[in-house]
Amino acid sequence: MSILSNESRCTSCHAGYGWTDASFDFADLSRIDCLVCHDRSGRYKKEPTNAGWPVKDLDLKPIAEQVGHSSRASCGSCHFNGGGGDAIKHADMGNNLLDPDPRCDVHMGDLDFGCVDCHRTYQHRIAGRSSSVAPAEGVVRCEDCHSAAPHYRNGLLAAHLNRHSASLACNVCHSPVYAKCTPTKNWWDWSKAGDTGRQPQMTRLGDSDPLPDYHVQKGEFAWQRAATPDYVWFDGTMERVLVGDAVPAGTTPVQLTAPLGQRHDPQARITPFKVMKGVQAFDSEHGTLLIPHLFPRGAADRTAYWKNFDWHQAFSDGMAVAGLPYSGRWHWRETWTWWRVEHEVMPARLALTCVSCHDSLRGEQTCDRCHQDSRHVNFRELAHKPTDFSFLAGKRDDLDQLRQNGNYLDFTALGYAGDPILHGGRFSRLPLGRRPADSPSPHPKEEP
């Protein structure tokens, strides 16, 4: 799906006036919508279907007299509603962040951060990088404020946690679930759209508002709440399918975006992602992702899918606007888009604990595999401390299973032989660690 041929609808969330087609002049400063970012009155509104223009008859003078720095409300008016609604696209951003419970997001809920406290700006260049698009005007990292060794309380534990920081992104432990305060969409099947006789079935996730499983214009949906992320090695770069790229034929899901990284790359870290899965159309001859014309340009529009429910006409129009060939034949194929989990950071007391990931710590032998128990530390109490998931009551039904899970990270899927405490880390193994007798050494040239 693309902005191309759908500009009048999509550009309601872009900082410009009158972006209706490819003739839009990005160099024309009079087309910049300053108020969408700098309104502090709370009264500024854009027309959802009119190419970014404000709603008709809105008195702009008193609004312009109350401009100021951007706020969570001004940023969130677009970013919290990506994908066409509250928290639909992003794994960790929704309108709950306007006034969040600190357990949803400690930075915004407890410290009252605004977006620009992290996404710092210089001459209107806003730092930040999306997983889905390549352009960026600066990178935002937790280390910008917290340093690469952020743990300092409890010396022994802090030292180990700081070692973890070299291999784990901060959000692995500090955002152990995403969409914990507002459900997010995780499945979107466009091939099911157009069934005018189908009625949506409503579902609730815990105490959430009812969520539809279908919309005649958009297809079939599934939702998640307080979901466990997918974890992969990530070096900060993404592979993307761009408009016009041909993808290999097959039945496996097409990775529209995919994180890059390898276990043995010192720049890569285990990173949490939401994987947005769906079904979209591809040209059967050219192998390209098809762009449909969805939103009607007016009453006489005969090709917009949302008005006429004819995919062939919609693809013909959309691909012509994109300047790309269309064979007239298409097929539906599953697509995956990876969205990095960055926001909704929970308070430190709610972070994952050691035993949530390291099943080897569940027994009698814990930290004393390597450490002598003479440092005024209760190793068993430290190692066996469960993660506090009580905040998720009413949001997720399997809390008991989540609490008992000693494999929050699937180490074998991440390329390890097993729990690194027993089998060794990616560059070294614990000097006094004891591997099972039948486990191969991660360093064959060393004596076990």
C-alpha positions as a printed NumPy array, in Angstrom:
array([[  0.   ,   0.   ,   0.   ],
       [  1.328,   3.417,  -0.902],
       [  0.677,   7.123,  -0.747],
       [  0.869,   7.171,  -4.573],
       [ -2.595,   7.751,  -6.087],
       [ -3.993,   8.119,  -2.539],
       [ -2.411,  11.449,  -1.659],
       [ -5.532,  13.325,  -0.57 ],
       [ -6.155,  10.795,   2.204],
       [ -2.611,   9.907,   3.232],
       [ -1.29 ,  13.471,   3.357],
       [ -3.649,  14.386,   6.168],
       [ -0.754,  13.161,   8.327],
       [  2.055,  15.049,   6.616],
       [  3.236,  18.567,   7.381],
       [  2.05 ,  20.149,   4.15 ],
       [ -0.943,  21.804,   2.507],
       [ -2.452,  20.606,  -0.78 ],
       [ -0.365,  17.509,  -1.549],
       [ -2.801,  15.932,  -4.001],
       [ -0.452,  14.453,  -6.607],
       [  3.107,  14.406,  -7.961],
       [  2.958,  18.1  ,  -8.847],
       [  3.302,  19.093,  -5.18 ],
       [  6.177,  21.581,  -4.798],
       [  8.277,  20.626,  -1.774],
       [ 10.361,  23.8  ,  -2.195],
       [  7.333,  26.065,  -1.68 ],
       [  7.651,  27.193,   1.956],
       [  4.058,  28.449,   1.977],
       [  2.96 ,  24.812,   1.805],
       [  4.529,  23.924,   5.166],
       [  1.974,  23.326,   7.914],
       [  3.652,  24.845,  10.98 ],
       [  0.6  ,  24.506,  13.223],
       [  0.374,  20.727,  13.047],
       [  3.594,  20.563,  15.087],
       [  3.494,  23.83 ,  17.047],
       [ -0.148,  24.219,  18.073],
       [ -0.485,  24.446,  21.858],
       [ -4.172,  25.363,  21.948],
       [ -5.437,  21.842,  21.326],
       [ -7.948,  23.188,  18.795],
       [ -6.067,  22.756,  15.515],
       [ -7.433,  19.989,  13.317],
       [ -6.722,  18.818,   9.774],
       [ -9.396,  17.533,   7.428],
       [ -8.809,  13.749,   7.167],
       [ -9.547,  13.604,   3.432],
       [ -8.399,  16.964,   2.063],
       [ -4.667,  16.705,   1.358],
       [ -3.504,  18.209,   4.634],
       [ -5.665,  21.332,   4.711],
       [ -7.189,  22.285,   8.082],
       [-10.882,  21.707,   8.661],
       [-13.17 ,  24.21 ,   6.997],
       [-14.077,  27.425,   8.852],
       [-11.468,  26.835,  11.575],
       [-10.448,  30.179,  13.118],
       [ -6.66 ,  30.008,  12.82 ],
       [ -5.847,  33.389,  14.395],
       [ -6.281,  32.418,  18.087],
       [ -4.556,  29.105,  17.357],
       [ -1.569,  30.866,  15.782],
       [ -1.366,  33.158,  18.822],
       [ -0.747,  30.128,  21.057],
       [  2.034,  28.364,  19.184],
       [  4.983,  26.903,  21.062],
       [  7.246,  23.899,  21.222],
       [  5.861,  20.628,  19.947],
       [  4.171,  18.303,  22.418],
       [  3.211,  14.659,  22.737],
       [ -0.234,  15.665,  21.476],
       [  1.075,  17.378,  18.339],
       [  3.534,  14.592,  17.485],
       [  1.026,  11.922,  18.419],
       [ -1.753,  13.35 ,  16.26 ],
       [ -0.013,  11.521,  13.416],
       [  2.505,   9.1  ,  14.888],
       [  0.149,   7.549,  17.44 ],
       [ -2.345,   6.831,  14.651],
       [ -0.063,   5.316,  12.015],
       [ -1.865,   2.787,   9.841],
       [ -5.232,   4.507,  10.117],
       [ -6.044,   4.311,  13.822],
       [ -4.849,   4.185,  17.401],
       [ -1.652,   2.073,  17.747],
       [ -2.468,   0.065,  14.616],
       [  0.957,   0.102,  12.983],
       [  3.536,   0.855,  15.647],
       [  4.212,  -1.722,  18.312],
       [  4.752,   0.76 ,  21.098],
       [  2.975,   4.04 ,  20.322],
       [ -0.668,   4.917,  20.799],
       [ -2.875,   7.629,  22.205],
       [ -2.425,   6.204,  25.688],
       [  0.96 ,   7.986,  25.639],
       [ -0.808,  11.338,  25.832],
       [ -1.199,  10.687,  29.566],
       [  0.256,   7.254,  30.269],
       [  0.424,   5.152,  33.377],
       [  4.145,   5.133,  34.341],
       [  4.065,   1.351,  33.999],
       [  3.126,   1.831,  30.337],
       [  5.95 ,   4.273,  29.685],
       [  8.194,   5.489,  32.482],
       [  9.67 ,   8.37 ,  30.487],
       [  6.357,   9.951,  29.498],
       [  4.246,   8.762,  32.422],
       [  6.626,   9.348,  35.33 ],
       [  9.078,  11.951,  34.011],
       [  6.612,  13.744,  31.687],
       [  8.997,  13.617,  28.735],
       [  7.962,  15.144,  25.452],
       [  8.928,  13.442,  22.208],
       [ 11.664,  16.01 ,  21.505],
       [ 13.394,  15.258,  24.804],
       [ 14.783,  12.217,  22.985],
       [ 14.14 ,  13.134,  19.349],
       [ 16.233,  16.265,  19.571],
       [ 16.053,  18.774,  16.767],
       [ 18.395,  21.211,  15.072],
       [ 17.065,  23.614,  12.453],
       [ 13.943,  21.473,  12.08 ],
       [ 15.947,  18.304,  11.514],
       [ 14.4  ,  15.766,  13.866],
       [ 16.594,  12.922,  15.078],
       [ 15.105,   9.472,  14.732],
       [ 15.029,   6.533,  12.37 ],
       [ 12.055,   4.364,  11.49 ],
       [ 12.424,   0.655,  10.829],
       [ 10.248,   0.953,   7.735],
       [ 11.74 ,   3.897,   5.818],
       [ 15.323,   4.777,   5.012],
       [ 15.465,   8.595,   5.481],
       [ 16.765,   9.791,   8.839],
       [ 17.97 ,  13.076,  10.297],
       [ 19.875,  11.58 ,  13.192],
       [ 19.829,   8.46 ,  15.331],
       [ 18.326,   8.22 ,  18.821],
       [ 19.826,   5.707,  21.253],
       [ 19.194,   4.933,  24.912],
       [ 22.925,   5.476,  25.428],
       [ 22.512,   9.151,  24.519],
       [ 21.34 ,   9.649,  28.11 ],
       [ 22.119,   6.427,  29.942],
       [ 25.635,   5.582,  28.633],
       [ 26.79 ,   2.145,  27.513],
       [ 27.119,   1.011,  31.158],
       [ 23.874,   2.257,  32.713],
       [ 23.607,  -0.125,  35.687],
       [ 25.257,   1.065,  38.888],
       [ 23.309,  -0.241,  41.888],
       [ 24.234,  -3.596,  43.455],
       [ 27.815,  -3.871,  42.226],
       [ 27.92 ,  -7.584,  41.372],
       [ 24.607,  -7.617,  39.513],
       [ 25.289,  -4.253,  37.864],
       [ 28.579,  -5.53 ,  36.467],
       [ 26.831,  -8.48 ,  34.827],
       [ 23.977,  -6.349,  33.508],
       [ 26.455,  -3.925,  31.962],
       [ 28.108,  -6.866,  30.214],
       [ 24.679,  -7.788,  28.866],
       [ 24.397,  -4.287,  27.376],
       [ 27.033,  -5.204,  24.803],
       [ 24.828,  -7.967,  23.391],
       [ 21.259,  -6.953,  24.255],
       [ 19.36 ,  -3.815,  23.303],
       [ 18.018,  -2.075,  26.396],
       [ 14.407,  -2.778,  25.417],
       [ 14.9  ,  -6.541,  25.584],
       [ 14.665,  -6.29 ,  29.36 ],
       [ 12.959,  -2.934,  29.815],
       [ 10.138,  -3.468,  27.284],
       [  9.48 ,  -7.204,  27.721],
       [  6.057,  -6.875,  26.085],
       [  4.671,  -4.397,  23.574],
       [  1.196,  -2.943,  23.079],
       [  0.65 ,  -3.469,  26.792],
       [ -1.645,  -0.469,  27.174],
       [ -3.348,  -0.31 ,  23.759],
       [ -3.876,  -3.282,  21.395],
       [ -2.05 ,  -3.235,  18.072],
       [ -2.84 ,  -4.879,  14.762],
       [ -0.529,  -7.784,  13.877],
       [ -2.351,  -9.319,  10.882],
       [ -3.909,  -7.529,   7.898],
       [ -5.174,  -9.58 ,   4.947],
       [ -6.125,  -7.3  ,   2.043],
       [ -7.22 , -10.25 ,  -0.103],
       [-10.358, -10.645,   2.029],
       [-11.593,  -7.084,   1.364],
       [-14.706,  -6.439,  -0.696],
       [-17.08 ,  -8.939,   0.928],
       [-20.056,  -6.617,   1.312],
       [-22.102,  -9.316,   3.023],
       [-19.604, -10.039,   5.792],
       [-20.235,  -8.54 ,   9.202],
       [-17.222,  -7.861,  11.442],
       [-16.923,  -9.921,  14.589],
       [-15.852,  -7.965,  17.643],
       [-13.327,  -9.246,  20.155],
       [-11.838,  -7.95 ,  23.39 ],
       [ -8.282,  -8.439,  24.574],
       [ -8.577,  -8.38 ,  28.332],
       [-10.272,  -5.135,  29.308],
       [ -9.763,  -3.466,  25.902],
       [-12.49 ,  -1.843,  23.841],
       [-14.119,  -4.128,  21.229],
       [-11.886,  -4.705,  18.197],
       [-13.203,  -5.648,  14.721],
       [-11.817,  -8.579,  12.744],
       [-12.977,  -7.205,   9.387],
       [-13.577,  -4.078,   7.338],
       [-15.084,  -4.306,   3.862],
       [-12.607,  -1.756,   2.447],
       [ -9.486,  -3.099,   4.161],
       [ -9.878,  -6.828,   4.721],
       [ -9.345,  -9.152,   7.664],
       [ -7.483,  -8.277,  10.878],
       [ -6.033,  -9.826,  14.012],
       [ -4.874,  -7.979,  17.117],
       [ -2.382,  -8.408,  19.952],
       [ -2.023,  -6.904,  23.385],
       [  0.851,  -7.192,  25.856],
       [  2.584,  -9.34 ,  23.239],
       [  6.028, -10.908,  23.504],
       [  8.35 ,  -9.453,  20.832],
       [ 10.326, -11.371,  18.239],
       [ 14.049, -11.22 ,  19.032],
       [ 16.795, -11.143,  16.387],
       [ 20.356,  -9.89 ,  16.011],
       [ 20.298,  -6.313,  14.713],
       [ 23.239,  -4.147,  13.665],
       [ 21.185,  -0.998,  13.083],
       [ 20.557,  -1.559,   9.374],
       [ 17.49 ,  -2.844,   7.559],
       [ 16.901,  -4.554,   4.235],
       [ 13.853,  -3.142,   2.438],
       [ 11.746,  -3.906,  -0.612],
       [ 11.279,  -0.576,  -2.394],
       [  8.592,   0.465,  -4.859],
       [  9.33 ,  -1.252,  -8.165],
       [ 11.609,  -3.952,  -6.725],
       [ 10.919,  -7.439,  -8.078],
       [ 10.828, -10.192,  -5.467],
       [ 11.655, -13.852,  -6.172],
       [  8.708, -16.089,  -6.944],
       [  7.635, -18.49 ,  -4.239],
       [  5.252, -19.052,  -1.385],
       [  7.393, -17.953,   1.551],
       [  6.506, -14.602,   3.144],
       [  8.028, -11.54 ,   1.488],
       [ 10.094,  -9.562,   3.985],
       [  9.203,  -5.981,   3.078],
       [ 11.599,  -4.886,   5.806],
       [ 14.018,  -7.154,   7.627],
       [ 16.634,  -6.397,  10.301],
       [ 20.235,  -7.265,   9.474],
       [ 22.798,  -8.583,  11.928],
       [ 24.825, -11.641,  12.895],
       [ 25.692, -13.144,  16.266],
       [ 29.439, -12.797,  15.684],
       [ 29.211,  -9.128,  14.672],
       [ 30.264,  -7.05 ,  17.72 ],
       [ 28.069,  -4.177,  16.469],
       [ 24.921,  -6.334,  16.523],
       [ 22.711,  -6.782,  19.56 ],
       [ 19.654,  -8.892,  20.313],
       [ 16.749,  -6.533,  19.641],
       [ 12.96 ,  -6.792,  20.108],
       [ 10.608,  -6.333,  17.149],
       [  6.937,  -6.456,  16.347],
       [  6.393,  -8.347,  13.087],
       [  3.417,  -6.953,  11.193],
       [  2.129,  -9.774,   8.989],
       [ -0.421,  -9.544,   6.229],
       [ -1.386, -10.442,   2.674],
       [ -0.832,  -8.086,  -0.268],
       [ -0.966,  -8.32 ,  -4.062],
       [  2.019,  -8.88 ,  -6.385],
       [  2.219,  -8.641, -10.154],
       [  2.327, -12.215, -11.473],
       [  4.594, -11.298, -14.402],
       [  6.866,  -8.58 , -13.009],
       [  7.093,  -9.79 ,  -9.4  ],
       [  6.527,  -6.3  ,  -8.001],
       [  4.333,  -5.299,  -5.086],
       [  1.215,  -3.728,  -6.589],
       [  0.041,  -0.252,  -5.611],
       [ -3.751,   0.099,  -5.571],
       [ -5.664,   3.336,  -5.944],
       [ -7.864,   3.199,  -2.843],
       [ -9.228,   6.632,  -1.966],
       [-11.565,   8.231,  -4.545],
       [-10.513,  11.546,  -6.049],
       [-14.141,  12.6  ,  -6.368],
       [-17.677,  11.451,  -7.115],
       [-16.778,  10.536, -10.707],
       [-13.854,   8.264,  -9.74 ],
       [-14.332,   4.831, -11.373],
       [-11.094,   3.168, -10.278],
       [-10.799,   3.713,  -6.496],
       [-11.152,   0.384,  -4.709],
       [-12.887,   1.873,  -1.691],
       [-15.646,   3.113,  -4.008],
       [-15.868,   0.433,  -6.701],
       [-14.346,  -2.748,  -5.159],
       [-12.534,  -3.658,  -8.38 ],
       [ -8.911,  -4.647,  -7.749],
       [ -7.968,  -4.668, -11.443],
       [ -9.062,  -1.069, -11.949],
       [ -7.422,  -0.036,  -8.679],
       [ -4.091,  -1.659,  -9.61 ],
       [ -4.183,  -0.18 , -13.129],
       [ -4.609,   3.335, -11.755],
       [ -2.139,   3.035,  -8.872],
       [  0.66 ,   1.531, -10.953],
       [  0.157,   4.117, -13.7  ],
       [  0.561,   6.919, -11.148],
       [  3.703,   5.188,  -9.844],
       [  5.072,   4.936, -13.398],
       [  5.43 ,   1.165, -13.148],
       [  4.269,  -1.616, -15.488],
       [  1.211,  -3.692, -14.64 ],
       [  0.607,  -6.986, -16.44 ],
       [ -3.068,  -7.216, -15.529],
       [ -2.492, -10.415, -13.547],
       [ -1.828, -10.622,  -9.825],
       [ -1.594, -13.047,  -6.935],
       [ -1.812, -12.63 ,  -3.181],
       [  1.172, -13.342,  -0.967],
       [  2.009, -13.036,   2.708],
       [  4.21 , -10.083,   3.69 ],
       [  6.148,  -9.303,   6.858],
       [  7.227,  -5.885,   8.088],
       [  9.517,  -5.623,  11.124],
       [  8.968,  -2.72 ,  13.55 ],
       [ 11.57 ,  -2.166,  16.253],
       [ 10.237,  -1.849,  19.828],
       [ 11.581,   1.441,  21.223],
       [  8.936,   3.128,  23.379],
       [  6.767,   1.946,  26.29 ],
       [  9.854,   1.5  ,  28.479],
       [  8.774,   0.139,  31.859],
       [ 10.21 ,   1.105,  35.267],
       [ 13.382,  -0.754,  36.227],
       [ 11.559,  -2.768,  38.899],
       [  9.421,  -4.342,  36.133],
       [ 12.331,  -5.321,  33.88 ],
       [ 13.035,  -8.952,  33.06 ],
       [ 14.944, -10.768,  35.782],
       [ 17.748, -13.286,  35.335],
       [ 15.636, -16.432,  35.588],
       [ 13.191, -15.224,  32.917],
       [ 15.804, -15.958,  30.26 ],
       [ 18.346, -18.232,  31.942],
       [ 16.688, -21.533,  32.74 ],
       [ 20.01 , -22.805,  34.095],
       [ 19.524, -20.595,  37.169],
       [ 16.373, -22.389,  38.308],
       [ 18.189, -25.15 ,  40.175],
       [ 20.227, -25.251,  43.358],
       [ 23.323, -24.008,  41.578],
       [ 23.036, -20.391,  40.478],
       [ 25.634, -17.622,  40.512],
       [ 27.932, -19.827,  42.584],
       [ 28.86 , -21.674,  39.404],
       [ 31.529, -19.003,  39.143],
       [ 31.322, -16.781,  42.23 ],
       [ 32.226, -17.784,  45.758],
       [ 29.319, -17.079,  48.064],
       [ 31.207, -14.608,  50.236],
       [ 30.141, -11.198,  48.976],
       [ 27.106, -10.611,  51.168],
       [ 24.847, -11.504,  48.251],
       [ 22.096, -14.094,  48.45 ],
       [ 22.696, -15.754,  45.091],
       [ 19.572, -17.902,  45.117],
       [ 17.35 , -14.982,  46.028],
       [ 18.936, -12.88 ,  43.308],
       [ 18.809, -15.563,  40.612],
       [ 15.331, -16.911,  41.398],
       [ 13.607, -13.533,  41.631],
       [ 10.656, -13.664,  39.191],
       [  9.746, -10.88 ,  36.802],
       [  6.845,  -8.787,  38.064],
       [  4.152,  -9.158,  35.412],
       [  1.281,  -8.174,  37.728],
       [  0.671,  -4.993,  35.739],
       [ -0.452,  -7.158,  32.808],
       [ -3.404,  -8.608,  34.727],
       [ -6.489,  -8.023,  32.595],
       [ -4.341,  -7.508,  29.508],
       [ -3.056, -11.03 ,  28.914],
       [ -4.577, -14.373,  29.902],
       [ -1.43 , -16.509,  30.294],
       [  0.366, -14.626,  33.078],
       [  1.136, -17.789,  35.063],
       [  2.837, -19.329,  32.04 ],
       [  4.683, -16.083,  31.365],
       [  5.975, -15.965,  34.957],
       [  7.193, -19.558,  34.796],
       [  8.88 , -19.199,  31.435],
       [ 12.626, -19.712,  31.801],
       [ 13.205, -19.276,  28.081],
       [ 11.985, -15.759,  27.386],
       [ 14.803, -15.635,  24.853],
       [ 15.159, -18.628,  22.547],
       [ 18.946, -18.892,  22.654],
       [ 19.143, -21.654,  20.044],
       [ 17.141, -19.55 ,  17.564],
       [ 19.654, -16.758,  18.198],
       [ 22.545, -19.043,  17.263],
       [ 23.73 , -20.273,  20.659],
       [ 24.132, -23.934,  21.548],
       [ 21.884, -23.256,  24.543],
       [ 21.834, -21.069,  27.629],
       [ 25.073, -19.016,  27.408],
       [ 25.694, -19.535,  31.138],
       [ 26.332, -23.201,  30.342],
       [ 27.381, -23.117,  26.709],
       [ 29.338, -19.891,  26.441],
       [ 28.663, -16.444,  25.065],
       [ 29.179, -15.304,  21.516],
       [ 32.828, -14.317,  22.065],
       [ 33.787, -16.111,  25.279],
       [ 32.487, -18.428,  27.938],
       [ 32.332, -17.939,  31.672],
       [ 35.745, -18.944,  33.065],
       [ 34.319, -21.352,  35.623],
       [ 31.079, -22.23 ,  33.869],
       [ 30.156, -25.908,  33.786],
       [ 28.658, -27.25 ,  30.608],
       [ 26.717, -30.484,  30.483],
       [ 29.005, -33.415,  29.714],
       [ 27.39 , -34.045,  26.326],
       [ 27.53 , -30.391,  25.227],
       [ 30.164, -29.491,  22.613],
       [ 32.588, -26.775,  23.568],
       [ 31.957, -23.406,  21.899],
       [ 35.76 , -23.182,  21.585],
       [ 36.93 , -26.549,  20.189],
       [ 40.617, -25.646,  20.477],
       [ 40.32 , -25.055,  24.222],
       [ 40.423, -27.703,  26.864],
       [ 36.993, -28.061,  28.489]])
